């Protein structure tokens, strides 16, 4: 009886382990080019959005002072509840006119599957854009250039 | 004839410039003098811009509200194109936030009629009602109006979980505000997300009379009251007597917040009261304790306090080279934001000059941050000291940035010219593949720095890793585009 249990548990564990190792993912470079706006440097959050339009995962956060995260209003409603550790995917804010390359990791199963990538921006004293840039993740768009509608001039995405 | 026209052109240019700098509408005194609509019109005709904002994003309408200009005047200037009812100003606040802050319900009413949004929060996460409460607004009609327009006292909390009762309590002197908010359904025993209640909040203003009355009502505080007392408010700092009072009612001063901040973290960043600093040290508060960002009280002081405070704290410091999460040491922080004497003190006390931060920047990058065109002496002294301690300032940073890159990032032509007195390669690329000219083309506000870099040998045909030339980048630069700068010199 006991042994059976152990076997069952180890099957389960192995199953889970192999499952996680089997989820292939690809690293992408995202070059974010800001407009040459005047004011403080921008917070930019990159998120994976599921087919229902909801936040699934935080991919990168440009801006390392968590005191201001609540200003990225919609993302905060998702992230603020759990506040998972994002140290490994956190960089500096991006100034007007500047560009940054964030390397992000996306599971291959999310490409061509109705998922989108969202770039959300907020600047002190100024506007907040939930969808500064947002586009569906397809094998075409992951190597393309997309124009922004707020503080972002464009985003260039390419496999790393 | 020619000279005359040059002179008049010069006068015109100079006077235009002074208008931009001395826009009378950005002068608070103008609005304190209760200008009429006619007074405003005269200045508009004289060329002053009624829609301009200053560098802190305060504009004419905000100042008119804050300085209590006549309501008729406020309404008149708000109706100008460019002063939209939902225009974002300082800290992301629209006009109705400022009207609520001043208790000006007539203007609030006017703005609401014109479509002012009421479901927004400012950069600090305050609703209109919470912003007014947090300044202690005593005109409760302000709150009535907010409540009538969708505010919810129980669910509208600040990012730290405080409700309006907690926010207003520090400013209440006669229970008027506390009673108002409890009558609207808030519990006098409310606490924020970190368990701080009314008592701790009132400790900010150190109002002993109120605190004693709260105790009589059964509203008690905890050790965190010392943290609140250390923060104080914009216009109030607490003295040693008050901390002694808190101790006297049984609270312990050797405490820290959820983020690991001690009262000393807070005082080291803002207080020059040596008795206070000594008090907390004597009570056993650890100068070496790191908060969630890795900052210690000593690092905070190195960034922004004076030599006296730093000297006292330094006696308790275990390692002067401790860094925060960003890899910034006391020396790096002092180079960036403090004076030469503090930098000198730290180096004399064995602060390591070869420290590199988490982004690969050495202390020169920090010193460059402190360049001020109007006070170059401090900057020159810091640089001389760095050099005297054996740092080769013409060597690039670990991330490939040269002095030229760093100077361009400051957008300061004087600093770029200063760099050119050192043997630095103006065409060097950083690890992202950008030359200083590339960075300048992306971020320039005018073509001066670009022209200067080209004049000292910056190559215009160098390309980024995306195959862009400086001309390509400058052509995309919105500010250069809108000023129609001639960029042919980059071709």
XYZ file of C-alpha atoms in Angstrom:
651
model
C 0.000 0.000 0.000
C 2.653 2.447 1.078
C 4.987 1.485 -1.741
C 2.204 1.951 -4.234
C 1.754 5.453 -2.895
C 5.407 6.233 -3.245
C 5.420 4.928 -6.792
C 2.376 6.980 -7.595
C 3.956 10.094 -6.106
C 7.222 9.558 -7.950
C 5.351 9.040 -11.207
C 3.545 12.276 -10.582
C 6.741 14.121 -9.708
C 8.597 12.775 -12.729
C 5.645 13.614 -14.887
C 5.616 17.200 -13.652
C 9.358 17.574 -13.983
C 9.497 16.263 -17.513
C 6.489 18.390 -18.356
C 8.250 21.601 -17.268
C 11.465 20.693 -19.058
C 9.472 19.950 -22.176
C 7.922 23.433 -22.349
C 10.260 25.004 -24.861
C 10.717 28.691 -24.846
C 12.614 31.188 -26.953
C 14.468 34.324 -25.951
C 13.626 37.496 -27.846
C 15.254 40.898 -27.981
C 12.844 43.798 -27.598
C 14.365 47.123 -28.537
C 12.186 49.847 -27.054
C 12.797 53.266 -28.631
C 11.156 56.128 -26.737
C 9.922 59.359 -28.298
C 12.064 62.333 -27.318
C 9.461 63.572 -24.833
C 10.366 66.033 -22.050
C 10.081 64.917 -18.448
C 11.115 62.118 -16.119
C 12.218 58.712 -17.405
C 9.407 56.240 -18.151
C 8.361 53.020 -16.468
C 7.726 50.377 -19.129
C 6.159 47.012 -18.328
C 6.107 44.169 -20.871
C 3.364 41.593 -20.275
C 2.039 38.451 -21.872
C -1.709 38.810 -22.472
C -3.870 35.686 -22.836
C -6.514 35.179 -25.557
C -9.174 36.596 -23.207
C -7.233 39.881 -22.961
C -6.085 39.244 -19.399
C -2.598 39.453 -17.930
C -0.918 36.052 -17.937
C 2.689 36.833 -17.061
C 5.075 39.731 -16.511
C 7.897 39.478 -19.036
C 9.994 42.539 -18.139
C 9.814 45.693 -16.020
C 11.888 48.729 -16.994
C 11.885 50.720 -13.742
C 13.279 49.473 -10.460
C 11.624 51.639 -7.814
C 8.648 49.572 -6.687
C 7.275 52.601 -4.825
C 5.888 53.823 -8.165
C 4.576 50.536 -9.543
C 1.012 51.446 -8.613
C 1.161 54.130 -11.332
C 1.194 51.407 -13.972
C -2.423 51.058 -13.009
C -3.762 48.092 -14.950
C -0.663 45.939 -14.567
C -0.611 46.790 -10.846
C -4.082 45.291 -10.442
C -2.585 42.035 -11.742
C 0.887 42.163 -10.206
C 0.185 44.099 -6.997
C -1.891 41.326 -5.447
C 0.856 38.714 -5.397
C 4.003 40.799 -5.946
C 6.067 37.864 -7.164
C 9.832 38.318 -7.261
C 10.751 40.115 -10.488
C 14.343 41.064 -9.635
C 15.666 38.959 -12.517
C 13.475 40.726 -15.084
C 13.813 44.293 -13.820
C 15.851 47.051 -15.457
C 16.120 50.834 -15.272
C 13.539 53.402 -16.398
C 13.977 54.696 -19.968
C 14.500 58.429 -20.573
C 12.926 60.467 -23.362
C 14.676 59.730 -26.684
C 16.579 56.785 -25.245
C 16.340 53.131 -26.179
C 16.779 49.915 -24.234
C 17.051 46.307 -25.266
C 15.184 43.936 -22.941
C 15.727 40.224 -23.443
C 12.499 38.378 -22.713
C 11.599 34.714 -22.588
C 8.338 33.490 -24.162
C 7.085 29.905 -24.247
C 6.807 28.668 -27.822
C 3.259 27.443 -27.136
C 2.141 31.079 -26.807
C 3.084 31.950 -30.390
C 0.274 31.726 -32.988
C -2.076 30.817 -30.142
C -4.082 33.991 -29.611
C -1.691 35.527 -27.080
C -0.485 39.134 -27.294
C 2.439 41.127 -25.962
C 1.727 44.458 -24.244
C 4.050 47.392 -23.564
C 2.563 49.639 -20.884
C 4.077 53.045 -20.036
C 3.824 55.636 -17.257
C 5.742 58.876 -16.653
C 5.653 60.996 -13.491
C 3.400 64.084 -13.844
C 2.214 62.787 -17.205
C -0.036 60.296 -18.964
C -0.300 56.553 -18.495
C -0.778 54.305 -21.529
C -2.157 50.812 -20.911
C -1.553 49.795 -24.516
C 1.293 52.004 -25.682
C 2.173 49.067 -27.939
C 0.225 45.806 -28.117
C 0.198 43.183 -30.840
C -0.658 39.485 -31.258
C 2.267 37.090 -30.922
C 2.721 35.265 -34.231
C 5.758 33.845 -35.970
C 5.638 36.983 -38.146
C 5.272 39.643 -35.441
C 8.095 38.307 -33.253
C 10.471 39.662 -35.889
C 8.895 43.019 -36.656
C 8.789 46.722 -35.782
C 5.635 48.186 -34.246
C 4.833 51.866 -33.686
C 3.802 53.126 -30.241
C 0.871 55.364 -29.373
C 2.252 57.065 -26.255
C 5.787 57.503 -24.947
C 7.129 54.691 -27.129
C 8.118 55.627 -30.695
C 8.447 51.999 -31.723
C 9.359 48.533 -30.536
C 11.571 46.246 -32.567
C 11.272 42.578 -31.690
C 13.516 39.751 -32.895
C 14.558 36.276 -31.783
C 17.734 36.624 -29.722
C 21.698 100.776 -40.193
C 22.809 97.184 -40.160
C 24.065 97.428 -36.617
C 20.780 98.955 -35.529
C 18.776 96.097 -36.977
C 21.128 93.567 -35.415
C 20.690 95.267 -32.078
C 16.927 95.336 -32.359
C 16.927 91.703 -33.431
C 19.065 90.895 -30.413
C 16.747 92.780 -28.110
C 13.792 90.937 -29.557
C 15.459 87.563 -29.086
C 16.562 88.378 -25.563
C 13.155 89.645 -24.539
C 11.458 86.591 -26.034
C 13.798 84.391 -24.053
C 13.080 86.219 -20.853
C 9.364 85.712 -21.515
C 9.837 81.977 -21.637
C 11.770 82.052 -18.375
C 9.740 84.760 -16.648
C 6.221 83.861 -17.654
C 4.321 86.020 -15.170
C 1.623 83.364 -14.966
C 4.118 80.929 -13.426
C 4.859 83.361 -10.634
C 2.769 82.567 -7.564
C 2.784 86.200 -6.435
C 0.936 87.262 -9.567
C -2.001 85.090 -8.492
C -1.800 86.084 -4.809
C -2.552 89.633 -5.882
C -6.076 88.541 -6.903
C -5.801 89.480 -10.581
C -9.031 90.212 -12.422
C -9.884 88.845 -15.862
C -8.728 92.182 -17.287
C -5.377 91.961 -15.476
C -4.845 88.517 -17.005
C -5.798 89.730 -20.477
C -3.214 92.501 -20.323
C -0.461 89.968 -19.621
C -1.679 87.586 -22.317
C -1.515 90.463 -24.811
C 1.992 91.223 -23.578
C 2.992 87.749 -24.735
C 2.825 85.621 -21.604
C 1.620 82.062 -22.141
C -1.468 81.160 -20.092
C -1.119 77.434 -20.879
C 2.604 76.909 -20.159
C 3.742 74.696 -17.266
C 7.024 74.975 -15.356
C 9.541 72.170 -14.939
C 7.513 70.709 -12.057
C 4.407 70.753 -14.234
C 2.582 73.484 -12.335
C 0.649 75.779 -14.676
C -1.284 79.057 -14.422
C -4.578 77.426 -13.449
C -2.966 75.374 -10.658
C -1.200 78.422 -9.246
C -4.361 80.506 -9.504
C -6.211 77.830 -7.498
C -3.414 77.436 -4.939
C -2.960 81.195 -4.424
C -6.714 81.774 -4.175
C -7.158 84.019 -7.184
C -10.789 85.125 -7.729
C -12.949 82.218 -8.919
C -14.068 84.239 -11.927
C -10.426 84.543 -12.998
C -9.778 80.823 -12.444
C -12.750 79.919 -14.625
C -11.674 82.365 -17.305
C -8.107 81.028 -17.625
C -9.246 77.392 -17.437
C -11.456 77.968 -20.472
C -8.386 78.625 -22.640
C -7.510 75.956 -25.178
C -4.615 74.053 -23.653
C -6.006 74.172 -20.117
C -8.445 71.318 -20.591
C -10.483 70.368 -17.534
C -8.649 67.015 -17.319
C -5.150 68.339 -18.086
C -2.504 66.524 -16.054
C -0.326 68.737 -13.872
C 2.192 68.199 -11.058
C 2.200 64.614 -9.694
C -0.410 63.644 -12.275
C -3.206 65.717 -10.746
C -6.010 67.416 -12.651
C -7.391 70.820 -11.591
C -10.129 69.307 -9.442
C -7.481 67.730 -7.168
C -6.055 71.181 -6.438
C -9.484 72.732 -5.945
C -10.332 69.958 -3.451
C -6.956 70.450 -1.729
C -7.798 74.136 -1.233
C -11.378 73.412 -0.143
C -12.675 75.484 -3.075
C -16.015 73.769 -3.642
C -17.251 76.451 -6.057
C -14.417 75.665 -8.473
C -14.905 71.927 -7.883
C -18.552 72.357 -8.899
C -17.520 74.344 -11.978
C -14.955 71.715 -13.038
C -17.440 68.872 -12.487
C -19.918 70.642 -14.773
C -17.211 70.887 -17.417
C -16.626 67.148 -17.258
C -13.830 66.717 -14.708
C -13.106 63.013 -14.222
C -13.597 61.773 -10.660
C -12.471 58.177 -11.049
C -8.758 58.970 -11.376
C -5.814 58.784 -8.991
C -2.654 60.904 -8.922
C 0.934 59.633 -9.287
C 0.990 58.761 -5.585
C -2.164 56.684 -5.886
C -4.506 59.199 -4.198
C -8.095 59.729 -5.241
C -9.339 63.352 -5.162
C -10.908 62.736 -1.758
C -7.797 61.078 -0.318
C -5.577 63.869 -1.619
C -7.728 66.456 0.152
C -7.900 64.324 3.310
C -4.134 63.842 3.287
C -3.649 67.587 3.460
C -6.109 67.887 6.339
C -8.746 69.825 4.409
C -11.271 70.912 7.040
C -14.066 71.898 4.659
C -16.019 68.644 4.761
C -18.199 69.801 1.826
C -15.243 68.762 -0.340
C -15.674 65.192 0.867
C -19.456 65.350 0.490
C -19.017 66.328 -3.151
C -16.512 63.547 -3.831
C -18.827 61.015 -2.186
C -21.704 62.257 -4.329
C -19.519 61.661 -7.409
C -18.538 58.071 -6.824
C -15.896 58.134 -4.077
C -16.003 55.115 -1.779
C -14.433 55.577 1.654
C -14.044 51.878 2.329
C -12.541 50.754 -0.956
C -10.615 53.864 -2.072
C -7.302 53.261 -0.308
C -3.777 54.558 -0.936
C -1.133 52.093 -2.172
C -0.205 51.457 1.485
C -3.819 50.682 2.294
C -4.706 53.878 4.179
C -8.262 55.224 4.124
C -9.300 58.889 4.353
C -9.697 58.732 8.129
C -6.066 57.707 8.611
C -4.879 60.283 6.069
C -6.755 63.181 7.662
C -6.138 62.231 11.304
C -2.628 63.786 11.636
C -4.081 67.220 10.835
C -7.166 66.995 13.014
C -6.966 69.082 16.162
C -10.524 68.838 17.473
C -11.856 65.489 16.193
C -13.878 67.304 13.536
C -12.412 65.245 10.680
C -12.190 61.996 12.628
C -15.844 62.341 13.647
C -16.851 63.234 10.092
C -15.263 60.119 8.607
C -16.518 57.833 11.370
C -20.021 59.249 10.822
C -19.647 58.211 7.165
C -18.928 54.638 8.160
C -15.171 54.382 8.702
C -14.011 52.643 11.863
C -11.857 54.635 14.282
C -9.882 51.420 14.744
C -9.058 51.265 10.989
C -5.544 50.162 10.065
C -3.581 50.304 6.809
C -2.027 47.325 5.029
C 0.834 47.292 7.552
C -1.358 47.420 10.629
C -0.891 51.123 11.372
C -3.906 52.835 12.911
C -5.002 56.378 13.742
C -2.585 56.674 16.664
C 0.476 55.993 14.496
C -0.736 58.387 11.812
C -1.242 61.186 14.336
C 2.327 60.573 15.539
C 3.405 62.221 12.259
C 2.376 65.620 13.585
C 3.371 64.857 17.176
C 0.099 66.202 18.564
C 0.361 64.891 22.144
C -3.030 66.268 23.179
C -4.788 64.370 20.395
C -2.787 61.236 21.130
C -3.773 61.319 24.796
C -7.426 61.694 23.864
C -7.111 58.787 21.435
C -5.611 56.645 24.196
C -8.579 57.509 26.417
C -10.884 56.289 23.645
C -8.981 53.028 23.522
C -7.141 53.818 20.280
C -3.578 52.694 20.887
C -0.445 52.707 18.753
C 2.480 50.374 18.316
C 6.257 50.713 17.899
C 5.762 51.770 14.283
C 4.645 55.136 15.684
C 8.364 55.946 15.825
C 8.597 55.472 12.046
C 5.639 57.800 11.481
C 7.103 60.345 13.879
C 10.386 60.223 11.967
C 8.606 60.896 8.660
C 6.683 63.839 10.076
C 4.789 65.896 7.492
C 5.761 68.449 4.879
C 5.619 71.237 7.440
C 6.313 69.428 10.690
C 9.294 67.542 12.072
C 9.238 66.009 15.532
C 11.803 66.781 18.220
C 13.352 64.649 20.931
C 10.591 65.518 23.439
C 8.048 63.783 21.285
C 10.088 60.608 20.893
C 10.543 60.614 24.664
C 6.753 60.883 25.017
C 6.241 57.818 22.809
C 8.769 55.939 24.890
C 6.991 57.105 28.048
C 3.721 55.466 27.007
C 5.521 52.162 26.621
C 6.565 52.062 22.960
C 9.975 50.823 21.845
C 12.094 53.066 19.601
C 14.281 50.211 18.385
C 11.902 49.145 15.624
C 11.716 48.760 11.884
C 9.012 48.786 9.208
C 7.952 45.894 6.997
C 10.444 47.136 4.385
C 13.219 47.030 6.957
C 13.413 50.789 7.485
C 14.356 51.997 10.951
C 13.627 55.513 12.274
C 17.315 56.174 11.587
C 16.907 55.339 7.886
C 14.378 58.125 7.676
C 16.172 60.674 9.863
C 19.541 60.007 8.202
C 17.967 61.107 4.936
C 16.372 64.302 6.193
C 17.218 65.441 9.724
C 20.182 67.522 10.810
C 19.176 67.240 14.482
C 22.257 65.572 15.969
C 20.533 64.891 19.311
C 17.900 62.837 17.542
C 20.460 60.837 15.601
C 22.386 60.148 18.827
C 19.162 59.214 20.635
C 18.331 56.399 18.224
C 21.919 55.139 18.175
C 21.855 55.032 21.976
C 18.595 53.086 21.875
C 20.329 50.410 19.854
C 18.969 51.113 16.355
C 21.465 49.567 13.943
C 23.056 52.019 11.473
C 24.090 48.990 9.385
C 20.606 47.531 8.907
C 19.683 47.282 5.221
C 16.123 48.003 4.053
C 14.410 46.198 1.170
C 16.458 48.224 -1.357
C 19.663 47.423 0.461
C 20.068 50.958 1.756
C 21.355 51.568 5.271
C 20.908 54.720 7.342
C 24.533 55.508 6.527
C 23.969 55.196 2.758
C 20.956 57.496 3.036
C 23.045 60.073 4.888
C 25.911 59.792 2.402
C 23.470 60.622 -0.369
C 21.884 63.693 1.131
C 22.916 64.692 4.640
C 25.712 66.873 5.966
C 29.175 66.019 7.259
C 28.187 66.242 10.957
C 25.465 63.612 10.651
C 27.643 61.401 8.445
C 30.505 61.625 10.943
C 28.305 60.503 13.845
C 26.809 57.600 11.886
C 30.203 56.581 10.527
C 31.377 55.718 14.049
C 28.817 52.861 14.044
C 29.478 51.684 10.498
C 30.928 48.171 10.194
C 31.965 48.468 6.541
C 32.136 51.810 4.745
C 32.059 49.955 1.408
C 28.651 48.306 1.901
C 26.527 48.728 -1.242
C 22.755 48.767 -1.840
C 20.898 46.512 -4.306
C 21.974 48.718 -7.219
C 25.573 48.277 -6.174
C 25.911 51.886 -5.030
C 28.385 52.568 -2.216
C 28.332 55.545 0.142
C 31.107 57.099 -1.971
C 29.216 56.666 -5.244
C 26.080 58.208 -3.727
C 28.027 61.119 -2.244
C 29.734 61.790 -5.577
C 26.360 61.919 -7.259
C 24.448 64.103 -4.858
C 26.564 65.385 -1.985
C 29.383 67.862 -1.488
C 33.109 67.620 -2.030
C 33.805 67.653 1.722
C 31.644 64.574 2.231
C 33.376 62.773 -0.651
C 36.758 63.703 0.804
C 35.710 62.452 4.259
C 34.593 59.075 2.880
C 37.802 58.537 0.914
C 39.880 59.465 3.966
C 37.901 56.819 5.874
C 38.875 54.079 3.434
C 35.970 54.217 0.994
C 37.041 52.165 -2.022
C 37.431 54.313 -5.184
C 37.411 51.294 -7.532
C 33.807 50.292 -6.745
C 31.651 49.268 -9.747
C 27.830 49.271 -9.531
C 25.377 46.618 -10.743
C 25.203 48.276 -14.192
C 28.951 48.304 -14.647
C 29.428 51.996 -13.847
C 32.391 53.197 -11.835
C 32.463 56.295 -9.632
C 33.191 58.625 -12.559
C 29.676 58.005 -13.888
C 28.366 59.139 -10.487
C 30.535 62.240 -10.439
C 29.320 63.136 -13.959
C 25.753 63.067 -12.621
C 26.589 65.931 -10.286
C 27.803 68.325 -12.982
C 26.188 71.712 -12.583
C 27.018 74.387 -15.146
C 26.467 77.126 -12.554
C 28.714 75.576 -9.919
C 31.544 73.791 -11.675
C 33.988 74.159 -8.790
C 32.512 71.310 -6.697
C 32.516 69.084 -9.763
C 36.129 69.924 -10.629
C 37.180 69.241 -7.028
C 35.499 65.836 -7.063
C 37.161 64.916 -10.369
C 40.577 66.060 -9.123
C 40.148 63.921 -6.022
C 39.161 60.854 -8.056
C 42.215 61.313 -10.265
C 44.491 61.840 -7.275
C 43.295 58.468 -5.986
C 44.525 56.689 -9.055
C 41.406 56.371 -11.241
C 42.046 56.894 -14.965
C 39.051 58.950 -15.934
C 39.644 58.738 -19.682
C 39.135 54.946 -19.605
C 35.688 53.676 -20.685
C 33.200 52.139 -18.238
C 32.658 48.366 -18.140
C 29.589 48.904 -20.352
C 31.717 50.723 -22.898
C 30.454 54.203 -22.129
C 33.194 56.829 -22.437
C 33.160 60.259 -20.828
C 31.577 61.518 -24.077
C 28.685 59.058 -23.776
C 28.143 60.042 -20.148
C 28.278 63.764 -20.943
C 25.823 63.402 -23.835
C 23.410 61.550 -21.536
C 23.367 64.677 -19.347
C 22.390 66.718 -22.434
C 24.879 69.380 -21.410
C 27.144 71.070 -23.964
C 29.444 72.524 -21.286
C 30.076 69.049 -19.951
C 30.751 67.669 -23.451
C 33.265 70.471 -24.007
C 34.908 69.668 -20.685
C 35.292 66.009 -21.708
C 37.147 67.139 -24.817
C 39.992 68.358 -22.593
C 40.797 64.663 -21.937
C 42.225 62.137 -24.394
C 38.950 60.290 -25.047
C 38.029 58.751 -28.420
C 34.907 60.574 -29.598
C 34.099 57.691 -31.969
C 34.191 54.878 -29.420
C 31.112 52.634 -29.333
C 29.580 51.381 -26.094
C 28.572 47.747 -25.578
C 25.205 48.453 -27.249
C 27.010 49.598 -30.370
C 26.271 53.308 -30.037
C 28.687 56.219 -30.389
C 28.243 59.420 -28.390
C 26.927 61.018 -31.589
C 24.238 58.331 -31.841
C 23.107 58.950 -28.281
C 23.102 62.693 -28.885
C 21.035 62.280 -32.068
C 18.414 60.311 -30.121
C 18.168 62.590 -27.116
C 19.190 66.102 -28.191
C 16.790 68.993 -27.589
C 18.626 71.091 -30.205
C 21.497 70.583 -32.619
C 24.245 72.273 -30.536
C 25.808 69.126 -29.042
C 25.565 67.300 -32.374
C 27.342 70.136 -34.190
C 30.022 70.305 -31.529
C 30.685 66.538 -31.661
C 30.998 66.670 -35.461
C 33.341 69.665 -35.157
C 35.730 67.659 -32.958
C 35.803 64.666 -35.293
C 32.719 62.519 -34.609
C 32.143 60.385 -37.702
C 28.684 60.790 -39.241
C 28.821 57.489 -41.136
C 29.090 55.235 -38.057
C 26.033 52.979 -37.743
C 24.217 51.432 -34.768
C 23.630 47.699 -34.538
C 20.357 48.392 -36.352
C 22.242 50.042 -39.224
C 21.142 53.572 -38.357
C 23.368 56.631 -38.841
C 23.217 59.663 -36.550
C 21.266 61.387 -39.335
C 18.656 58.612 -39.307
C 18.291 58.885 -35.550
C 18.158 62.684 -35.500
C 15.540 62.652 -38.273
C 13.276 60.584 -35.986
C 13.864 62.847 -32.961
C 10.501 64.583 -32.333
C 12.021 67.710 -30.782
C 14.489 68.275 -33.623
C 11.674 67.583 -36.074
C 9.288 70.099 -34.536
C 11.966 72.796 -34.401
C 12.730 72.039 -38.076
C 16.452 71.857 -37.321
C 18.625 71.627 -40.397
C 20.408 68.288 -40.029
C 22.384 68.347 -43.282
C 25.648 68.585 -41.342
C 25.044 64.974 -40.254
C 24.896 63.654 -43.827
